[in-house]
mmCIF file with all atom_site columns, C-alpha atoms in Angstrom:
data_model
loop_
_atom_site.group_PDB
_atom_site.id
_atom_site.type_symbol
_atom_site.label_atom_id
_atom_site.label_alt_id
_atom_site.label_comp_id
_atom_site.label_asym_id
_atom_site.label_entity_id
_atom_site.label_seq_id
_atom_site.pdbx_PDB_ins_code
_atom_site.Cartn_x
_atom_site.Cartn_y
_atom_site.Cartn_z
_atom_site.occupancy
_atom_site.B_iso_or_equiv
_atom_site.pdbx_formal_charge
_atom_site.auth_seq_id
_atom_site.auth_comp_id
_atom_site.auth_asym_id
_atom_site.auth_atom_id
_atom_site.pdbx_PDB_model_num
ATOM 1   C CA . ALA Z 1 1   ? 34.237  -5.774 -0.674  1.00 0.00 ? 1106 ALA Z CA 1
ATOM 2   C CA . LYS Z 1 2   ? 30.973  -4.398 0.612   1.00 0.00 ? 1107 LYS Z CA 1
ATOM 3   C CA . THR Z 1 3   ? 30.927  -2.556 3.920   1.00 0.00 ? 1108 THR Z CA 1
ATOM 4   C CA . LYS Z 1 4   ? 28.246  -3.210 6.527   1.00 0.00 ? 1109 LYS Z CA 1
ATOM 5   C CA . ILE Z 1 5   ? 25.399  -0.731 6.292   1.00 0.00 ? 1110 ILE Z CA 1
ATOM 6   C CA . THR Z 1 6   ? 25.194  1.175  9.566   1.00 0.00 ? 1111 THR Z CA 1
ATOM 7   C CA . ASP Z 1 7   ? 22.030  2.006  11.470  1.00 0.00 ? 1112 ASP Z CA 1
ATOM 8   C CA . GLY Z 1 8   ? 22.869  5.668  10.864  1.00 0.00 ? 1113 GLY Z CA 1
ATOM 9   C CA . LEU Z 1 9   ? 22.816  5.181  7.097   1.00 0.00 ? 1114 LEU Z CA 1
ATOM 10  C CA . LYS Z 1 10  ? 19.572  3.193  7.360   1.00 0.00 ? 1115 LYS Z CA 1
ATOM 11  C CA . LYS Z 1 11  ? 18.047  6.087  9.295   1.00 0.00 ? 1116 LYS Z CA 1
ATOM 12  C CA . GLU Z 1 12  ? 19.226  8.583  6.673   1.00 0.00 ? 1117 GLU Z CA 1
ATOM 13  C CA . LEU Z 1 13  ? 17.809  6.409  3.876   1.00 0.00 ? 1118 LEU Z CA 1
ATOM 14  C CA . SER Z 1 14  ? 14.515  6.139  5.766   1.00 0.00 ? 1119 SER Z CA 1
ATOM 15  C CA . GLN Z 1 15  ? 14.335  9.904  6.177   1.00 0.00 ? 1120 GLN Z CA 1
ATOM 16  C CA . ALA Z 1 16  ? 15.018  10.555 2.495   1.00 0.00 ? 1121 ALA Z CA 1
ATOM 17  C CA . LEU Z 1 17  ? 12.633  7.844  1.268   1.00 0.00 ? 1122 LEU Z CA 1
ATOM 18  C CA . GLY Z 1 18  ? 9.956   8.864  3.773   1.00 0.00 ? 1123 GLY Z CA 1
ATOM 19  C CA . GLN Z 1 19  ? 9.602   12.161 1.907   1.00 0.00 ? 1124 GLN Z CA 1
ATOM 20  C CA . ARG Z 1 20  ? 8.098   10.221 -1.023  1.00 0.00 ? 1125 ARG Z CA 1
ATOM 21  C CA . PRO Z 1 21  ? 5.682   7.648  0.436   1.00 0.00 ? 1126 PRO Z CA 1
ATOM 22  C CA . GLN Z 1 22  ? 4.276   7.005  -3.066  1.00 0.00 ? 1127 GLN Z CA 1
ATOM 23  C CA . GLY Z 1 23  ? 7.704   5.730  -4.123  1.00 0.00 ? 1128 GLY Z CA 1
ATOM 24  C CA . MET Z 1 24  ? 10.637  7.128  -6.029  1.00 0.00 ? 1129 MET Z CA 1
ATOM 25  C CA . TRP Z 1 25  ? 12.705  6.048  -9.007  1.00 0.00 ? 1130 TRP Z CA 1
ATOM 26  C CA . ALA Z 1 26  ? 16.108  4.673  -7.999  1.00 0.00 ? 1131 ALA Z CA 1
ATOM 27  C CA . ALA Z 1 27  ? 17.866  7.194  -10.268 1.00 0.00 ? 1132 ALA Z CA 1
ATOM 28  C CA . ARG Z 1 28  ? 16.242  10.009 -8.260  1.00 0.00 ? 1133 ARG Z CA 1
ATOM 29  C CA . LEU Z 1 29  ? 17.309  8.816  -4.795  1.00 0.00 ? 1134 LEU Z CA 1
ATOM 30  C CA . PRO Z 1 30  ? 20.902  10.161 -4.818  1.00 0.00 ? 1135 PRO Z CA 1
ATOM 31  C CA . PHE Z 1 31  ? 19.560  13.660 -5.575  1.00 0.00 ? 1136 PHE Z CA 1
ATOM 32  C CA . GLU Z 1 32  ? 16.802  13.463 -2.947  1.00 0.00 ? 1137 GLU Z CA 1
ATOM 33  C CA . TYR Z 1 33  ? 19.237  12.058 -0.383  1.00 0.00 ? 1138 TYR Z CA 1
ATOM 34  C CA . GLN Z 1 34  ? 21.797  14.817 -0.998  1.00 0.00 ? 1139 GLN Z CA 1
ATOM 35  C CA . GLU Z 1 35  ? 19.117  17.512 -0.903  1.00 0.00 ? 1140 GLU Z CA 1
ATOM 36  C CA . PHE Z 1 36  ? 17.753  16.171 2.401   1.00 0.00 ? 1141 PHE Z CA 1
ATOM 37  C CA . HIS Z 1 37  ? 21.065  15.451 4.171   1.00 0.00 ? 1142 HIS Z CA 1
ATOM 38  C CA . GLY Z 1 38  ? 23.513  17.852 2.516   1.00 0.00 ? 1143 GLY Z CA 1
ATOM 39  C CA . HIS Z 1 39  ? 25.948  15.100 1.519   1.00 0.00 ? 1144 HIS Z CA 1
ATOM 40  C CA . GLU Z 1 40  ? 26.092  12.360 -1.094  1.00 0.00 ? 1145 GLU Z CA 1
ATOM 41  C CA . LEU Z 1 41  ? 24.706  8.868  -0.641  1.00 0.00 ? 1146 LEU Z CA 1
ATOM 42  C CA . PRO Z 1 42  ? 27.959  6.884  -0.217  1.00 0.00 ? 1147 PRO Z CA 1
ATOM 43  C CA . TRP Z 1 43  ? 26.963  3.742  -2.143  1.00 0.00 ? 1148 TRP Z CA 1
ATOM 44  C CA . LYS Z 1 44  ? 30.246  3.572  -4.120  1.00 0.00 ? 1149 LYS Z CA 1
ATOM 45  C CA . ASP Z 1 45  ? 32.365  4.144  -0.990  1.00 0.00 ? 1150 ASP Z CA 1
ATOM 46  C CA . LEU Z 1 46  ? 30.569  1.198  0.639   1.00 0.00 ? 1151 LEU Z CA 1
ATOM 47  C CA . GLY Z 1 47  ? 31.557  -1.089 -2.252  1.00 0.00 ? 1152 GLY Z CA 1
ATOM 48  C CA . PHE Z 1 48  ? 28.217  -1.286 -4.070  1.00 0.00 ? 1153 PHE Z CA 1
ATOM 49  C CA . THR Z 1 49  ? 28.006  -1.143 -7.852  1.00 0.00 ? 1154 THR Z CA 1
ATOM 50  C CA . SER Z 1 50  ? 24.657  0.666  -7.849  1.00 0.00 ? 1155 SER Z CA 1
ATOM 51  C CA . VAL Z 1 51  ? 22.115  2.380  -5.620  1.00 0.00 ? 1156 VAL Z CA 1
ATOM 52  C CA . VAL Z 1 52  ? 19.737  -0.540 -6.245  1.00 0.00 ? 1157 VAL Z CA 1
ATOM 53  C CA . GLU Z 1 53  ? 22.339  -3.029 -5.011  1.00 0.00 ? 1158 GLU Z CA 1
ATOM 54  C CA . LEU Z 1 54  ? 22.724  -1.005 -1.808  1.00 0.00 ? 1159 LEU Z CA 1
ATOM 55  C CA . LEU Z 1 55  ? 18.961  -0.759 -1.313  1.00 0.00 ? 1160 LEU Z CA 1
ATOM 56  C CA . SER Z 1 56  ? 18.471  -4.488 -1.873  1.00 0.00 ? 1161 SER Z CA 1
ATOM 57  C CA . CYS Z 1 57  ? 20.614  -5.006 1.253   1.00 0.00 ? 1162 CYS Z CA 1
ATOM 58  C CA . VAL Z 1 58  ? 18.220  -3.050 3.482   1.00 0.00 ? 1163 VAL Z CA 1
ATOM 59  C CA . PRO Z 1 59  ? 14.853  -4.816 3.095   1.00 0.00 ? 1164 PRO Z CA 1
ATOM 60  C CA . ASP Z 1 60  ? 13.830  -3.445 6.496   1.00 0.00 ? 1165 ASP Z CA 1
ATOM 61  C CA . VAL Z 1 61  ? 14.067  0.111  5.083   1.00 0.00 ? 1166 VAL Z CA 1
ATOM 62  C CA . CYS Z 1 62  ? 12.568  -0.203 1.605   1.00 0.00 ? 1167 CYS Z CA 1
ATOM 63  C CA . ARG Z 1 63  ? 11.111  -2.429 -1.082  1.00 0.00 ? 1168 ARG Z CA 1
ATOM 64  C CA . VAL Z 1 64  ? 12.713  -2.412 -4.525  1.00 0.00 ? 1169 VAL Z CA 1
ATOM 65  C CA . GLU Z 1 65  ? 10.555  -3.242 -7.553  1.00 0.00 ? 1170 GLU Z CA 1
ATOM 66  C CA . ARG Z 1 66  ? 10.961  -3.018 -11.295 1.00 0.00 ? 1171 ARG Z CA 1
ATOM 67  C CA . PRO Z 1 67  ? 7.580   -2.157 -12.870 1.00 0.00 ? 1172 PRO Z CA 1
ATOM 68  C CA . GLN Z 1 68  ? 8.764   -3.157 -16.354 1.00 0.00 ? 1173 GLN Z CA 1
ATOM 69  C CA . SER Z 1 69  ? 11.801  -5.173 -17.389 1.00 0.00 ? 1174 SER Z CA 1
ATOM 70  C CA . ASN Z 1 70  ? 13.244  -2.262 -19.369 1.00 0.00 ? 1175 ASN Z CA 1
ATOM 71  C CA . SER Z 1 71  ? 12.507  0.478  -16.800 1.00 0.00 ? 1176 SER Z CA 1
ATOM 72  C CA . ASP Z 1 72  ? 14.266  1.977  -13.803 1.00 0.00 ? 1177 ASP Z CA 1
ATOM 73  C CA . TRP Z 1 73  ? 13.713  0.452  -10.371 1.00 0.00 ? 1178 TRP Z CA 1
ATOM 74  C CA . MET Z 1 74  ? 11.048  1.898  -8.084  1.00 0.00 ? 1179 MET Z CA 1
ATOM 75  C CA . ILE Z 1 75  ? 11.887  2.287  -4.394  1.00 0.00 ? 1180 ILE Z CA 1
ATOM 76  C CA . TYR Z 1 76  ? 9.138   2.164  -1.767  1.00 0.00 ? 1181 TYR Z CA 1
ATOM 77  C CA . TYR Z 1 77  ? 9.779   3.253  1.807   1.00 0.00 ? 1182 TYR Z CA 1
ATOM 78  C CA . LYS Z 1 78  ? 8.898   0.691  4.489   1.00 0.00 ? 1183 LYS Z CA 1
ATOM 79  C CA . PRO Z 1 79  ? 8.202   2.497  7.758   1.00 0.00 ? 1184 PRO Z CA 1
ATOM 80  C CA . SER Z 1 80  ? 9.227   0.626  10.888  1.00 0.00 ? 1185 SER Z CA 1
ATOM 81  C CA . GLU Z 1 81  ? 6.612   -0.567 13.384  1.00 0.00 ? 1186 GLU Z CA 1
ATOM 82  C CA . SER Z 1 82  ? 7.537   2.286  15.745  1.00 0.00 ? 1187 SER Z CA 1
ATOM 83  C CA . THR Z 1 83  ? 7.163   4.826  12.924  1.00 0.00 ? 1188 THR Z CA 1
ATOM 84  C CA . LEU Z 1 84  ? 3.757   3.422  11.996  1.00 0.00 ? 1189 LEU Z CA 1
ATOM 85  C CA . TYR Z 1 85  ? 2.666   3.547  15.647  1.00 0.00 ? 1190 TYR Z CA 1
ATOM 86  C CA . LEU Z 1 86  ? 3.827   7.158  15.914  1.00 0.00 ? 1191 LEU Z CA 1
ATOM 87  C CA . LEU Z 1 87  ? 1.964   8.135  12.727  1.00 0.00 ? 1192 LEU Z CA 1
ATOM 88  C CA . CYS Z 1 88  ? -1.229  6.476  13.977  1.00 0.00 ? 1193 CYS Z CA 1
ATOM 89  C CA . THR Z 1 89  ? -0.922  8.213  17.349  1.00 0.00 ? 1194 THR Z CA 1
ATOM 90  C CA . VAL Z 1 90  ? -0.412  11.611 15.721  1.00 0.00 ? 1195 VAL Z CA 1
ATOM 91  C CA . LYS Z 1 91  ? -3.380  11.055 13.394  1.00 0.00 ? 1196 LYS Z CA 1
ATOM 92  C CA . LYS Z 1 92  ? -5.627  9.971  16.295  1.00 0.00 ? 1197 LYS Z CA 1
ATOM 93  C CA . LYS Z 1 93  ? -4.639  13.019 18.348  1.00 0.00 ? 1198 LYS Z CA 1
ATOM 94  C CA . ALA Z 1 94  ? -5.232  15.293 15.390  1.00 0.00 ? 1199 ALA Z CA 1
ATOM 95  C CA . ALA Z 1 95  ? -8.628  13.683 14.740  1.00 0.00 ? 1200 ALA Z CA 1
ATOM 96  C CA . SER Z 1 96  ? -9.742  13.914 18.372  1.00 0.00 ? 1201 SER Z CA 1
ATOM 97  C CA . SER Z 1 97  ? -8.753  17.575 18.718  1.00 0.00 ? 1202 SER Z CA 1
ATOM 98  C CA . TRP Z 1 98  ? -10.216 18.575 15.378  1.00 0.00 ? 1203 TRP Z CA 1
ATOM 99  C CA . SER Z 1 99  ? -13.820 19.691 15.287  1.00 0.00 ? 1204 SER Z CA 1
ATOM 100 C CA . CYS Z 1 100 ? -16.015 20.572 12.390  1.00 0.00 ? 1205 CYS Z CA 1
ATOM 101 C CA . THR Z 1 101 ? -18.116 23.697 12.584  1.00 0.00 ? 1206 THR Z CA 1
ATOM 102 C CA . ARG Z 1 102 ? -21.063 23.967 10.249  1.00 0.00 ? 1207 ARG Z CA 1
ATOM 103 C CA . ILE Z 1 103 ? -21.406 27.332 8.605   1.00 0.00 ? 1208 ILE Z CA 1
ATOM 104 C CA . VAL Z 1 104 ? -24.981 28.139 7.641   1.00 0.00 ? 1209 VAL Z CA 1
#
């Protein structure tokens, strides 16, 4: 039986996946997750048969795609609306405080 995925685990997944905005192979995620958080991704303990099965249950955290039928699955991080707003705010602040000096 599958266990409910907690908000804490979703946050940890988001943090690990957010390190690779260009996407990451599903086989790589357990290593990235452990490196980032210092403990294993508990997909087996939660009753899932694979990392992809776990990730398919959190569509608000990531998108799971298979580029080719015989390849590994690719995982793409889906930032939340609040995360996107924060990123835009940081970029705007950085742009407004940044000035370009012409060197002749």
